[in-house]
């Protein structure tokens, strides 16, 4: 009766606030800690003190009420059980959380006025079951190792386990299941060799490995391992060729087509290779156009008007005659300065043309002279005195400006004084390694005051301006210029005392007043036609860098990947744009620097040395044609005001003769081919053979308008005519076609011979020597002059010798040389035979006259001196003057004339009345008849 009272259920059930549970993957009962018990203080009352159920609510994950449930095992004790509604998977979700509440039975069987406890949190962990086996990441592992070494790790294998717990998901150990192999494996999968491997004994090892997890499950499938044994590895460059040949005209060729770097598995994170091409022994540092400095300026399009401050010594330029010169492999003249008494004083007549504050000074410079000092010695500054290259004071209208270019250590300075009587001087200073490295360098200083631009080897350098406000004595207001030193204070020029002497070599020192030289011209003047280059920058791999210095003699490659670096090295090329490159040897060096993670064991590679051989280029064939061998004109044409052109139809052709391989066409060996190419000649010379020209009787004329228009230079002497300057073949053809030969009145000879030759690249290649024989055709009237008459008698008195010479000649045409036809030859021979008969009759006539005159010598002197031609008629063939090659000398003719005068003189007391004919034969012996 008391239990049924409504007031009996006074208390709520009580449970713990938190439970920890464990459930296995293959079970659904959750083991809780502490166990699940619900207590009620209304016990032992029936219903009110009993637990009727538990309710599960969603936890933080929101899935607890779905996956789990709680049931009452004993209503009186409040014992409960938590279990999963469906199988749990540790791999999908390892932990679960939810809340649980307990309910009592209320006040009666229908659960009226039941009470519930607070919510307790339940954490359930799903325990893993070893249901998965290990699986290898790869089914096949490959590695290669050099022979003869032990390695801590050759290759690492790896297996994974899908179980969720560390106990079953971890790989506890690996095992090599192939017996009798010299390898071992540790628990981390690292495979090493247990003995040094020998590639000769076994080149490739193949074996199998397996894996076990900590639940002792074996891998589902074993993995295969292949180890290749390489021959012993030597770190360094492989494929290096010491000798590289270059054929001129090939453009660019790779220097290292098969070169690659072997690091022997050493981990390298930075590689740097430096390629050096040494060309310092070739001219002024590299292969350039083999023309004179003046010709190079013309080819580069430089503005004309430059003044050569160090010209070749000559009567017109004698201020460089005292300077010593050095042999140079190129065309320029190199002057040596010793820092003391080697100074060139430029004459006032030259300095007067260099006015204005806008000018361009260019020169080639090499510090140290013939005995080059080491660069380090010069860098330390053992010469404390400033060395002056050019020191100049010039007059600008009513004022004087002064400048000096000097070097001091590794510094180049330009001291400029716009007005020595007013403005203060300005000093422009450059710090340059090129000044003190004892190598040839090209300097171009463009002054457009107050702007100054310096080009060193074609590269621009900006100066640091220094306004020198110290006590500097004003230069004397006197126009003068020195090369190689400067004058001291209050010293006269003729005192031969100088300060700041330059010690080194200079060449091509020129000044051009006016506007500054364009940069393109400066680059052209210095431009090397050979150097190092990189084939294709687009093929340069990622992380690779390439750098080439301005002179293209040093190329630097840098990268971090071995494969990319090897591909880049094979792209390094040598180029030479000259068709006629200077042959010879260029030393080649390759220096390599490696950086590794372990610097102590990083590889060190020695420097590789080789050489590039530039082969002899195909020689150009300069062919002169269209002239001679004979030029026959009437003598009066040579005595005209313009003379006769010697080479009116001259043709100049330049070609290349080179060998080509014709084996592919079924021919043995090779053949010679000739290709016409565009050339630039730099000189031609016309020279008279035998005696020099007599300026009173003959001269060679040239169209000076054509020469000046083309900017060529000409030297016209009695010994030769020399035309110089770099120009095209067509220009030289026009100039040479204008060369004329002129004679004074009555100076005609029988023949005169000339020789013509041309050259290119400063005489490096010469043409054939074209010989022209000029014949003067004399008219019949001119042959009756006494001197010509004697010559004619000389021809007639020796028909046998003359007939032999005549048969070897051709008949001249007044406008073109041609061969005498056969009919004309027969006529000439008939005439000669007739003349022989007439000459014999004349000889008998002379002898009869001589006999009749023996009895009356004294009274018959005047009559015997007269030529009696009553019974003798001599017919002169006009063509005999051309056909005769006897070459009667001037003194021979004079002697003949003296004999005639002696015969006619009334004071002649000679008993013999005779005519003397003197002939000088081909053998040089004089004969009298």
PDB file of C-alpha atoms in Angstrom, residues 685-878:
ATOM      1  CA  UNK A 685     100.671  48.865-107.737  1.00  0.00           C
ATOM      2  CA  UNK A 686     101.783  49.780-111.254  1.00  0.00           C
ATOM      3  CA  UNK A 687     105.535  49.482-111.740  1.00  0.00           C
ATOM      4  CA  UNK A 688     107.670  50.132-114.833  1.00  0.00           C
ATOM      5  CA  UNK A 689     110.055  47.270-115.550  1.00  0.00           C
ATOM      6  CA  UNK A 690     113.685  47.955-116.303  1.00  0.00           C
ATOM      7  CA  UNK A 691     114.746  51.542-115.801  1.00  0.00           C
ATOM      8  CA  UNK A 692     112.576  53.972-113.850  1.00  0.00           C
ATOM      9  CA  UNK A 693     110.502  56.603-115.554  1.00  0.00           C
ATOM     10  CA  UNK A 694     112.392  59.641-116.847  1.00  0.00           C
ATOM     11  CA  UNK A 695     110.367  62.562-115.419  1.00  0.00           C
ATOM     12  CA  UNK A 696     111.547  64.806-118.272  1.00  0.00           C
ATOM     13  CA  UNK A 697     110.314  62.465-120.996  1.00  0.00           C
ATOM     14  CA  UNK A 698     107.526  60.249-119.576  1.00  0.00           C
ATOM     15  CA  UNK A 699     104.999  60.003-116.748  1.00  0.00           C
ATOM     16  CA  UNK A 700     102.048  57.972-115.450  1.00  0.00           C
ATOM     17  CA  UNK A 701      98.787  59.855-114.934  1.00  0.00           C
ATOM     18  CA  UNK A 702      95.835  58.873-112.687  1.00  0.00           C
ATOM     19  CA  UNK A 703      92.363  60.366-112.531  1.00  0.00           C
ATOM     20  CA  UNK A 704      92.716  62.076-109.150  1.00  0.00           C
ATOM     21  CA  UNK A 705      89.013  62.944-109.019  1.00  0.00           C
ATOM     22  CA  UNK A 706      88.147  59.249-108.891  1.00  0.00           C
ATOM     23  CA  UNK A 707      90.817  58.627-106.255  1.00  0.00           C
ATOM     24  CA  UNK A 708      89.657  61.479-104.006  1.00  0.00           C
ATOM     25  CA  UNK A 709      85.990  60.584-104.413  1.00  0.00           C
ATOM     26  CA  UNK A 710      86.642  57.063-103.172  1.00  0.00           C
ATOM     27  CA  UNK A 711      88.870  58.196-100.295  1.00  0.00           C
ATOM     28  CA  UNK A 712      91.864  56.228-101.534  1.00  0.00           C
ATOM     29  CA  UNK A 713      95.491  57.179-101.086  1.00  0.00           C
ATOM     30  CA  UNK A 714      98.041  57.309-103.893  1.00  0.00           C
ATOM     31  CA  UNK A 715     101.826  57.483-104.104  1.00  0.00           C
ATOM     32  CA  UNK A 716     103.123  58.414-107.569  1.00  0.00           C
ATOM     33  CA  UNK A 717     106.880  58.174-108.084  1.00  0.00           C
ATOM     34  CA  UNK A 718     109.166  57.387-110.984  1.00  0.00           C
ATOM     35  CA  UNK A 719     109.559  53.841-109.656  1.00  0.00           C
ATOM     36  CA  UNK A 720     105.888  52.932-109.096  1.00  0.00           C
ATOM     37  CA  UNK A 721     102.328  54.077-108.514  1.00  0.00           C
ATOM     38  CA  UNK A 722     100.776  52.670-105.314  1.00  0.00           C
ATOM     39  CA  UNK A 723      97.028  53.029-104.663  1.00  0.00           C
ATOM     40  CA  UNK A 724      95.982  51.979-101.153  1.00  0.00           C
ATOM     41  CA  UNK A 725      92.790  51.825 -99.131  1.00  0.00           C
ATOM     42  CA  UNK A 726      90.093  49.253 -98.459  1.00  0.00           C
ATOM     43  CA  UNK A 727      87.593  49.398-101.310  1.00  0.00           C
ATOM     44  CA  UNK A 728      85.579  47.119-103.547  1.00  0.00           C
ATOM     45  CA  UNK A 729      86.931  45.503-106.686  1.00  0.00           C
ATOM     46  CA  UNK A 730      84.789  47.686-108.942  1.00  0.00           C
ATOM     47  CA  UNK A 731      86.298  50.845-107.456  1.00  0.00           C
ATOM     48  CA  UNK A 732      89.827  49.579-108.062  1.00  0.00           C
ATOM     49  CA  UNK A 733      88.876  48.646-111.613  1.00  0.00           C
ATOM     50  CA  UNK A 734      87.666  52.193-112.272  1.00  0.00           C
ATOM     51  CA  UNK A 735      90.812  53.726-110.802  1.00  0.00           C
ATOM     52  CA  UNK A 736      93.230  51.433-112.646  1.00  0.00           C
ATOM     53  CA  UNK A 737      91.409  51.912-115.932  1.00  0.00           C
ATOM     54  CA  UNK A 738      92.120  55.617-115.592  1.00  0.00           C
ATOM     55  CA  UNK A 739      95.916  55.085-115.352  1.00  0.00           C
ATOM     56  CA  UNK A 740      97.509  56.646-118.469  1.00  0.00           C
ATOM     57  CA  UNK A 741     101.011  56.736-119.895  1.00  0.00           C
ATOM     58  CA  UNK A 742     102.200  59.975-121.512  1.00  0.00           C
ATOM     59  CA  UNK A 743     105.409  60.903-123.351  1.00  0.00           C
ATOM     60  CA  UNK A 744     107.006  64.206-124.138  1.00  0.00           C
ATOM     61  CA  UNK A 745     107.283  65.307-127.744  1.00  0.00           C
ATOM     62  CA  UNK A 746     109.927  63.376-129.639  1.00  0.00           C
ATOM     63  CA  UNK A 747     110.535  60.961-126.737  1.00  0.00           C
ATOM     64  CA  UNK A 748     108.938  57.914-128.263  1.00  0.00           C
ATOM     65  CA  UNK A 749     110.813  54.655-127.888  1.00  0.00           C
ATOM     66  CA  UNK A 750     110.145  51.309-129.429  1.00  0.00           C
ATOM     67  CA  UNK A 751     108.786  49.653-126.265  1.00  0.00           C
ATOM     68  CA  UNK A 752     108.179  50.073-122.529  1.00  0.00           C
ATOM     69  CA  UNK A 753     107.011  47.343-120.108  1.00  0.00           C
ATOM     70  CA  UNK A 754     104.817  47.716-117.011  1.00  0.00           C
ATOM     71  CA  UNK A 755     103.743  45.319-114.275  1.00  0.00           C
ATOM     72  CA  UNK A 756     100.434  45.470-112.396  1.00  0.00           C
ATOM     73  CA  UNK A 757      99.614  43.617-109.154  1.00  0.00           C
ATOM     74  CA  UNK A 758      96.942  43.920-106.437  1.00  0.00           C
ATOM     75  CA  UNK A 759      96.510  42.613-102.908  1.00  0.00           C
ATOM     76  CA  UNK A 760      93.952  42.315-100.148  1.00  0.00           C
ATOM     77  CA  UNK A 761      94.023  42.073 -96.357  1.00  0.00           C
ATOM     78  CA  UNK A 762      97.124  44.264 -96.119  1.00  0.00           C
ATOM     79  CA  UNK A 763      99.162  42.199 -98.548  1.00  0.00           C
ATOM     80  CA  UNK A 764      98.246  38.848 -97.046  1.00  0.00           C
ATOM     81  CA  UNK A 765      96.902  37.660-100.404  1.00  0.00           C
ATOM     82  CA  UNK A 766      98.274  38.932-103.719  1.00  0.00           C
ATOM     83  CA  UNK A 767      97.142  38.658-107.303  1.00  0.00           C
ATOM     84  CA  UNK A 768      98.949  37.425-110.358  1.00  0.00           C
ATOM     85  CA  UNK A 769     101.486  39.827-111.853  1.00  0.00           C
ATOM     86  CA  UNK A 770     100.104  41.210-115.084  1.00  0.00           C
ATOM     87  CA  UNK A 771     102.869  42.338-117.473  1.00  0.00           C
ATOM     88  CA  UNK A 772     102.053  44.765-120.273  1.00  0.00           C
ATOM     89  CA  UNK A 773     104.430  45.614-123.123  1.00  0.00           C
ATOM     90  CA  UNK A 774     103.720  49.002-124.688  1.00  0.00           C
ATOM     91  CA  UNK A 775     104.839  49.333-128.336  1.00  0.00           C
ATOM     92  CA  UNK A 776     105.093  52.662-130.117  1.00  0.00           C
ATOM     93  CA  UNK A 777     104.141  52.609-133.796  1.00  0.00           C
ATOM     94  CA  UNK A 778     106.251  55.105-135.782  1.00  0.00           C
ATOM     95  CA  UNK A 779     105.125  56.549-139.096  1.00  0.00           C
ATOM     96  CA  UNK A 780     107.263  56.386-142.284  1.00  0.00           C
ATOM     97  CA  UNK A 781     108.197  60.057-142.044  1.00  0.00           C
ATOM     98  CA  UNK A 782     109.417  59.736-138.513  1.00  0.00           C
ATOM     99  CA  UNK A 783     111.637  56.828-139.478  1.00  0.00           C
ATOM    100  CA  UNK A 784     113.672  59.095-141.799  1.00  0.00           C
ATOM    101  CA  UNK A 785     114.958  60.946-138.812  1.00  0.00           C
ATOM    102  CA  UNK A 786     118.717  60.074-138.594  1.00  0.00           C
ATOM    103  CA  UNK A 787     118.290  58.096-135.387  1.00  0.00           C
ATOM    104  CA  UNK A 788     115.431  56.086-136.836  1.00  0.00           C
ATOM    105  CA  UNK A 789     117.307  55.647-140.093  1.00  0.00           C
ATOM    106  CA  UNK A 790     120.227  54.067-138.292  1.00  0.00           C
ATOM    107  CA  UNK A 791     117.851  51.780-136.510  1.00  0.00           C
ATOM    108  CA  UNK A 792     116.298  50.809-139.813  1.00  0.00           C
ATOM    109  CA  UNK A 793     119.707  50.120-141.336  1.00  0.00           C
ATOM    110  CA  UNK A 794     120.492  47.972-138.345  1.00  0.00           C
ATOM    111  CA  UNK A 795     117.394  45.906-139.039  1.00  0.00           C
ATOM    112  CA  UNK A 796     118.125  45.532-142.729  1.00  0.00           C
ATOM    113  CA  UNK A 797     121.807  44.619-142.437  1.00  0.00           C
ATOM    114  CA  UNK A 798     120.983  41.428-140.486  1.00  0.00           C
ATOM    115  CA  UNK A 799     118.063  39.786-142.184  1.00  0.00           C
ATOM    116  CA  UNK A 800     118.675  36.320-140.766  1.00  0.00           C
ATOM    117  CA  UNK A 801     118.537  37.415-137.151  1.00  0.00           C
ATOM    118  CA  UNK A 802     115.682  39.777-137.731  1.00  0.00           C
ATOM    119  CA  UNK A 803     113.654  37.177-139.576  1.00  0.00           C
ATOM    120  CA  UNK A 804     113.836  34.906-136.555  1.00  0.00           C
ATOM    121  CA  UNK A 805     112.470  37.617-134.306  1.00  0.00           C
ATOM    122  CA  UNK A 806     109.807  38.613-136.747  1.00  0.00           C
ATOM    123  CA  UNK A 807     108.392  35.129-136.960  1.00  0.00           C
ATOM    124  CA  UNK A 808     107.593  35.151-133.234  1.00  0.00           C
ATOM    125  CA  UNK A 809     105.574  38.370-133.169  1.00  0.00           C
ATOM    126  CA  UNK A 810     102.047  39.339-134.010  1.00  0.00           C
ATOM    127  CA  UNK A 811     100.777  42.258-135.969  1.00  0.00           C
ATOM    128  CA  UNK A 812      99.441  45.031-133.732  1.00  0.00           C
ATOM    129  CA  UNK A 813      96.050  46.584-134.141  1.00  0.00           C
ATOM    130  CA  UNK A 814      95.753  50.265-133.165  1.00  0.00           C
ATOM    131  CA  UNK A 815      92.829  49.487-130.903  1.00  0.00           C
ATOM    132  CA  UNK A 816      93.145  45.831-129.945  1.00  0.00           C
ATOM    133  CA  UNK A 817      95.953  43.309-130.058  1.00  0.00           C
ATOM    134  CA  UNK A 818      95.493  40.687-132.741  1.00  0.00           C
ATOM    135  CA  UNK A 819      97.464  37.974-134.494  1.00  0.00           C
ATOM    136  CA  UNK A 820      98.884  38.629-138.024  1.00  0.00           C
ATOM    137  CA  UNK A 821      97.155  36.392-140.536  1.00  0.00           C
ATOM    138  CA  UNK A 822      99.139  33.881-142.621  1.00  0.00           C
ATOM    139  CA  UNK A 823      98.913  35.877-145.903  1.00  0.00           C
ATOM    140  CA  UNK A 824     100.436  38.948-144.249  1.00  0.00           C
ATOM    141  CA  UNK A 825     103.277  36.828-142.942  1.00  0.00           C
ATOM    142  CA  UNK A 826     104.067  35.615-146.502  1.00  0.00           C
ATOM    143  CA  UNK A 827     104.067  39.195-147.790  1.00  0.00           C
ATOM    144  CA  UNK A 828     106.418  40.262-144.998  1.00  0.00           C
ATOM    145  CA  UNK A 829     108.820  37.435-145.758  1.00  0.00           C
ATOM    146  CA  UNK A 830     108.845  38.323-149.484  1.00  0.00           C
ATOM    147  CA  UNK A 831     109.552  41.950-148.632  1.00  0.00           C
ATOM    148  CA  UNK A 832     112.336  40.960-146.295  1.00  0.00           C
ATOM    149  CA  UNK A 833     113.923  38.823-149.006  1.00  0.00           C
ATOM    150  CA  UNK A 834     113.763  41.687-151.417  1.00  0.00           C
ATOM    151  CA  UNK A 835     115.315  43.994-148.879  1.00  0.00           C
ATOM    152  CA  UNK A 836     118.154  41.520-148.329  1.00  0.00           C
ATOM    153  CA  UNK A 837     119.043  41.645-152.028  1.00  0.00           C
ATOM    154  CA  UNK A 838     118.917  45.421-151.998  1.00  0.00           C
ATOM    155  CA  UNK A 839     121.105  45.616-148.932  1.00  0.00           C
ATOM    156  CA  UNK A 840     123.727  43.363-150.541  1.00  0.00           C
ATOM    157  CA  UNK A 841     123.791  45.604-153.602  1.00  0.00           C
ATOM    158  CA  UNK A 842     124.141  48.605-151.363  1.00  0.00           C
ATOM    159  CA  UNK A 843     127.106  47.058-149.588  1.00  0.00           C
ATOM    160  CA  UNK A 844     128.889  46.496-152.875  1.00  0.00           C
ATOM    161  CA  UNK A 845     128.124  50.069-153.844  1.00  0.00           C
ATOM    162  CA  UNK A 846     129.653  51.375-150.634  1.00  0.00           C
ATOM    163  CA  UNK A 847     132.795  49.321-151.126  1.00  0.00           C
ATOM    164  CA  UNK A 848     133.262  50.605-154.704  1.00  0.00           C
ATOM    165  CA  UNK A 849     132.975  54.160-153.473  1.00  0.00           C
ATOM    166  CA  UNK A 850     135.546  53.406-150.813  1.00  0.00           C
ATOM    167  CA  UNK A 851     138.066  52.139-153.415  1.00  0.00           C
ATOM    168  CA  UNK A 852     137.652  55.153-155.686  1.00  0.00           C
ATOM    169  CA  UNK A 853     138.325  57.486-152.795  1.00  0.00           C
ATOM    170  CA  UNK A 854     141.660  56.018-151.659  1.00  0.00           C
ATOM    171  CA  UNK A 855     143.730  58.087-154.163  1.00  0.00           C
ATOM    172  CA  UNK A 856     142.236  61.445-153.302  1.00  0.00           C
ATOM    173  CA  UNK A 857     141.619  61.383-149.529  1.00  0.00           C
ATOM    174  CA  UNK A 858     142.380  65.018-148.739  1.00  0.00           C
ATOM    175  CA  UNK A 859     140.209  66.577-151.406  1.00  0.00           C
ATOM    176  CA  UNK A 860     137.325  64.204-151.116  1.00  0.00           C
ATOM    177  CA  UNK A 861     136.546  64.446-147.375  1.00  0.00           C
ATOM    178  CA  UNK A 862     133.447  66.515-147.743  1.00  0.00           C
ATOM    179  CA  UNK A 863     132.136  64.516-150.636  1.00  0.00           C
ATOM    180  CA  UNK A 864     132.719  61.168-148.931  1.00  0.00           C
ATOM    181  CA  UNK A 865     130.621  62.151-145.973  1.00  0.00           C
ATOM    182  CA  UNK A 866     127.492  62.456-148.096  1.00  0.00           C
ATOM    183  CA  UNK A 867     125.133  59.490-148.471  1.00  0.00           C
ATOM    184  CA  UNK A 868     125.055  58.480-152.145  1.00  0.00           C
ATOM    185  CA  UNK A 869     121.731  56.797-152.796  1.00  0.00           C
ATOM    186  CA  UNK A 870     121.700  57.228-156.560  1.00  0.00           C
ATOM    187  CA  UNK A 871     122.125  53.524-157.155  1.00  0.00           C
ATOM    188  CA  UNK A 872     120.440  52.257-153.925  1.00  0.00           C
ATOM    189  CA  UNK A 873     116.816  52.568-152.901  1.00  0.00           C
ATOM    190  CA  UNK A 874     115.763  51.307-149.440  1.00  0.00           C
ATOM    191  CA  UNK A 875     112.110  50.698-148.768  1.00  0.00           C
ATOM    192  CA  UNK A 876     111.113  50.706-145.111  1.00  0.00           C
ATOM    193  CA  UNK A 877     108.287  48.445-143.982  1.00  0.00           C
ATOM    194  CA  UNK A 878     106.275  50.420-141.333  1.00  0.00           C
TER     195      UNK A 878
END
